[in-house]
Coordinates of C-alpha atoms in Angstrom, one line a residue:
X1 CA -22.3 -87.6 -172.7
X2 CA -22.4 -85.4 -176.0
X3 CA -20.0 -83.2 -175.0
X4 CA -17.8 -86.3 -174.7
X5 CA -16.2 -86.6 -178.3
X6 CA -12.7 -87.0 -176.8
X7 CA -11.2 -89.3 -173.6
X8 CA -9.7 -85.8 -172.2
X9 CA -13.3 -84.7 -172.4
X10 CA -14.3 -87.4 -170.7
X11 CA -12.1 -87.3 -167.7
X12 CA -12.4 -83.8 -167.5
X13 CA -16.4 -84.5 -167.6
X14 CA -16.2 -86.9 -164.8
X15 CA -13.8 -84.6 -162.2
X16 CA -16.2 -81.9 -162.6
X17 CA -19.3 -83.8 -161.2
X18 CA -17.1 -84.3 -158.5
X19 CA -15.6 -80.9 -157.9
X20 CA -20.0 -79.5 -158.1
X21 CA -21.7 -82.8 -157.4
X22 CA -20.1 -83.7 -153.5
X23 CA -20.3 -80.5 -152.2
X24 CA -23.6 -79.1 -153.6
X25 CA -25.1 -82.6 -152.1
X26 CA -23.5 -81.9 -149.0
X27 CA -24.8 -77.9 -149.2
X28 CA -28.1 -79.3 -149.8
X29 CA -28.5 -81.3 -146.7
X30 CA -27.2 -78.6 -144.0
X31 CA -29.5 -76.4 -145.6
X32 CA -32.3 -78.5 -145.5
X33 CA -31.7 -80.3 -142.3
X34 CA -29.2 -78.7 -140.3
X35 CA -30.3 -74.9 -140.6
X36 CA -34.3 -76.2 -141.8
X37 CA -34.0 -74.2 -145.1
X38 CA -37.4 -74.5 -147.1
X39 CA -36.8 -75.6 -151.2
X40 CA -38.2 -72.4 -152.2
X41 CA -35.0 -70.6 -150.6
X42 CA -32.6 -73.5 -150.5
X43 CA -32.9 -74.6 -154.2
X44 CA -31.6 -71.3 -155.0
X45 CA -29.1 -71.7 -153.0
X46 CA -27.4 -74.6 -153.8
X47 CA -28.2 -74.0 -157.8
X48 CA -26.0 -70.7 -157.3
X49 CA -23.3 -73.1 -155.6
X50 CA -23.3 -75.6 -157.8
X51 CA -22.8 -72.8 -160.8
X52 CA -20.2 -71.1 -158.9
X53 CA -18.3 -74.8 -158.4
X54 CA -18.7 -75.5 -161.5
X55 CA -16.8 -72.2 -162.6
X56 CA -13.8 -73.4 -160.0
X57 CA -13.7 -76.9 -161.5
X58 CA -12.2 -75.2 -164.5
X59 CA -8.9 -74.8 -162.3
X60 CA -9.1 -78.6 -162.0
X61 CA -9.7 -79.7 -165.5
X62 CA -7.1 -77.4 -167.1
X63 CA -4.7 -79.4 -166.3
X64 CA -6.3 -82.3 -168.2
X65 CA -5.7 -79.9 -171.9
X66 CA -5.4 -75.7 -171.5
X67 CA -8.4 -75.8 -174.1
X68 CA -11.0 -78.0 -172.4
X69 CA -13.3 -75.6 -171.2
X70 CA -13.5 -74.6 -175.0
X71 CA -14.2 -78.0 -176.0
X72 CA -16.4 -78.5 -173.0
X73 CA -18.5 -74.6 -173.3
X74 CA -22.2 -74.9 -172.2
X75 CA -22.1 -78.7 -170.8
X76 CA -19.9 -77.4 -168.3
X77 CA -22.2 -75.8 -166.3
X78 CA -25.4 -78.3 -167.7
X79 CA -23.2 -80.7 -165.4
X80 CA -24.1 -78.0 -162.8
X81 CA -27.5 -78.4 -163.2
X82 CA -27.7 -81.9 -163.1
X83 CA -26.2 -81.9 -160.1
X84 CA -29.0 -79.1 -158.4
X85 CA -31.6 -82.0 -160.2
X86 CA -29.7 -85.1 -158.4
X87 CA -29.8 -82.4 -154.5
X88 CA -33.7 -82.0 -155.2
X89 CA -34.6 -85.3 -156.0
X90 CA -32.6 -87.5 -153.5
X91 CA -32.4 -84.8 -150.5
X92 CA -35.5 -86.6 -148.8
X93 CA -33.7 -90.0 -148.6
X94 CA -30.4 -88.8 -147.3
X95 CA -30.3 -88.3 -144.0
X96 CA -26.7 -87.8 -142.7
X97 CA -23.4 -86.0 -144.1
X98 CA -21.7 -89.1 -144.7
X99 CA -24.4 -90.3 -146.8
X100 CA -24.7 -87.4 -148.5
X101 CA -21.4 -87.7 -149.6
X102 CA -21.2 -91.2 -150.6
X103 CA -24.5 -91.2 -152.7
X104 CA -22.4 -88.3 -154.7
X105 CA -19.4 -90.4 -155.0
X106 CA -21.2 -93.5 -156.1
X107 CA -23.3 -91.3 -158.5
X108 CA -20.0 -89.6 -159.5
X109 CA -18.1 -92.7 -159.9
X110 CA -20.7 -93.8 -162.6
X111 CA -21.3 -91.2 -164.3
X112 CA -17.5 -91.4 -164.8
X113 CA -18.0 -94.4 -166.0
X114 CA -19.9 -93.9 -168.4
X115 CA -18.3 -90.7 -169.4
X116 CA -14.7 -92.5 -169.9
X117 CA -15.9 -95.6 -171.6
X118 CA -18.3 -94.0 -174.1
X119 CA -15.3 -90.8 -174.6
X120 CA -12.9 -93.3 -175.7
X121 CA -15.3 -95.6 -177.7
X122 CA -16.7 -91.9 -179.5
X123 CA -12.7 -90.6 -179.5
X124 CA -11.7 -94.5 -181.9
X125 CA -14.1 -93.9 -183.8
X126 CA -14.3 -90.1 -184.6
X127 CA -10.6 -89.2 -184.6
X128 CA -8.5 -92.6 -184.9
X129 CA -7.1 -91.8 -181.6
X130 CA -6.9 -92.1 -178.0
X131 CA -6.3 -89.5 -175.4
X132 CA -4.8 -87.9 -178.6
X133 CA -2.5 -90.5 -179.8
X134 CA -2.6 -91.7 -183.0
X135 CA -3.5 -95.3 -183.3
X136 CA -1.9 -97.3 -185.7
X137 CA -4.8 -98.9 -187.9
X138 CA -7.9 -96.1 -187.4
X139 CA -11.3 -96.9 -187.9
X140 CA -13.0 -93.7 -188.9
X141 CA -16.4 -93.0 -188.3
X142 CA -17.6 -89.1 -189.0
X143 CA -21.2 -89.4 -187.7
X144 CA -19.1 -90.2 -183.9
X145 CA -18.3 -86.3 -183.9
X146 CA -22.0 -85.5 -183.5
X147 CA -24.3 -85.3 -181.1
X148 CA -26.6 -87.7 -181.8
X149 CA -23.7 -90.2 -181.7
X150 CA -23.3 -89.1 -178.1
X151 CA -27.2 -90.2 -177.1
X152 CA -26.8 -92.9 -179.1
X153 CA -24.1 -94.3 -177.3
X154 CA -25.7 -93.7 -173.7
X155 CA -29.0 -95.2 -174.7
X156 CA -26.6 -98.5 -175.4
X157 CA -24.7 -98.0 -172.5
X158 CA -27.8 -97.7 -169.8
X159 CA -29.4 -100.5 -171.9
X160 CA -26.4 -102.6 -171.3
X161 CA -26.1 -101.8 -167.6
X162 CA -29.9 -102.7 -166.9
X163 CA -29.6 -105.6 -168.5
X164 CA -26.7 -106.5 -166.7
X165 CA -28.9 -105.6 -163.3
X166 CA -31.4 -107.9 -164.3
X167 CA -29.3 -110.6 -165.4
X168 CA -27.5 -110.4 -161.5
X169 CA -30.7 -110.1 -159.9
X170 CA -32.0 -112.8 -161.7
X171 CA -29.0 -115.3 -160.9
X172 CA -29.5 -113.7 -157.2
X173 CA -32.8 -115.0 -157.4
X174 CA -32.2 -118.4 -158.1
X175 CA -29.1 -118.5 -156.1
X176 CA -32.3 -118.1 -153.1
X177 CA -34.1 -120.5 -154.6
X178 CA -31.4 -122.9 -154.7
X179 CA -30.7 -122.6 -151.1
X180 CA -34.2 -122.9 -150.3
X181 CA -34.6 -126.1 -151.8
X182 CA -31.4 -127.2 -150.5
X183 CA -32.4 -126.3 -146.9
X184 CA -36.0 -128.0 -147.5
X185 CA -34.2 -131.3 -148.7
X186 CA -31.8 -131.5 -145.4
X187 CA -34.8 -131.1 -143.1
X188 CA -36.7 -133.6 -144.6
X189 CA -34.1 -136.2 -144.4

C-alpha cells in the first residue's frame, strides 16, 4: 500500500494482483498436484511466472494513466512476489482448480480493497484530489505523500477489519446463544 499515493495507483495496484495473482495460483497447483512438481523446482517456477505476469500486467494498467508503471516502479513486481508468498503458503490447503482460483479472487478482491480505499483516503489528503480531479475545498496533508503514511494507513485499515471480525463473530456468538436458550425454554414447557 505505499506505492498507493494516488486512486489510479490504486486500481492499477489491485488489477495487477489479478493479472499475476490467479494464474500463478492456478500454475502453482498443476505443478504441484497435477504434474507432482517438488517446491524446490516448482517455486522457481511459478516465481519466474509470476515476474513475467507481472511484466504483461503493464499492458493492462496503461490504460489506467500512460505513466503508471513510473509511478508504480519496483512495487510492481513486489506485487509479484507476494503473490509467489500467497502459492507457497496456501498451496497445501487448496486442492482443486476452482479453488485455486477463487481463494485468488477473494484475496484479490481485498487487497483491492484495501488498495482503493486507503489510495483515495492518501490521494485527499496528499494532493487535494481524486482520481486527479481537483476538489473544491482541499485538505492538505504533506506527510500522506510518504511512505510511512502508506503503513500507517494499513495498520488502521487491518486493525479496523479485525475488529470488525470480532465484533461479527461475537454478535454470531450470541446470536447461538440466543437460540439455545430459546430452544431450551420451548422444551421445557
Amino acid at each position: 500500500m505505499v506505492a498507493a499515493t494516488t486512486l489510479k495507483n490504486g486500481v492499477a495496484l489491485s488489477l495487477a494482483m489479478a493479472v499475476v495473482l490467479v494464474p500463478t495460483m492456478i500454475l502453482s497447483l498443476l505443478l504441484r498436484q497435477k504434474l507432482h512438481f517438488p517446491y524446490w523446482l516448482g517455486t522457481p517456477v511459478w516465481t519466474m511466472a509470476a515476474m513475467f505476469l507481472a511484466s504483461l500486467s503493464y499492458y493492462v494498467i496503461r490504460f489506467i494513466s500512460v505513466e503508471i508503471t513510473d509511478s508504480l516502479g519496483i512495487y510492481l513486481y513486489l506485487l509479484a512476489s507476494a503473490a509467489v508468498v500467497s502459492a507457497v503458503f496456501t498451496g497445501k490447503r487448496i486442492t482443486t482448480l476452482a479453488a485455486a482460483g477463487a481463494w485468488a479472487l477473494r484475496y484479490t478482491l481485498g487487497f483491492a480493497l484495501a488498495a482503493v480505499v486507503i489510495s483515495a483516503i492518501r490521494e485527499v489528503l496528499a494532493y487535494g484530489s481524486l482520481w486527479g480531479f481537483v476538489l473544491p475545498e482541499p485538505l492538505r496533508l504533506a506527510g500522506a505523500q510518504m511512505p510511512f503514511f502508506g503503513f500507517i494507513m494499513f495498520g488502521v485499515f487491518s486493525a479496523g477489519y479485525q475488529w470488525v471480525r470480532r465484533l461479527l463473530a461475537e454478535l454470531n456468538r450470541l446470536k447461538a446463544s440466543q437460540a439455545a436458550l430459546d430452544q431450551e425454554g420451548g422444551e421445557v414447557l
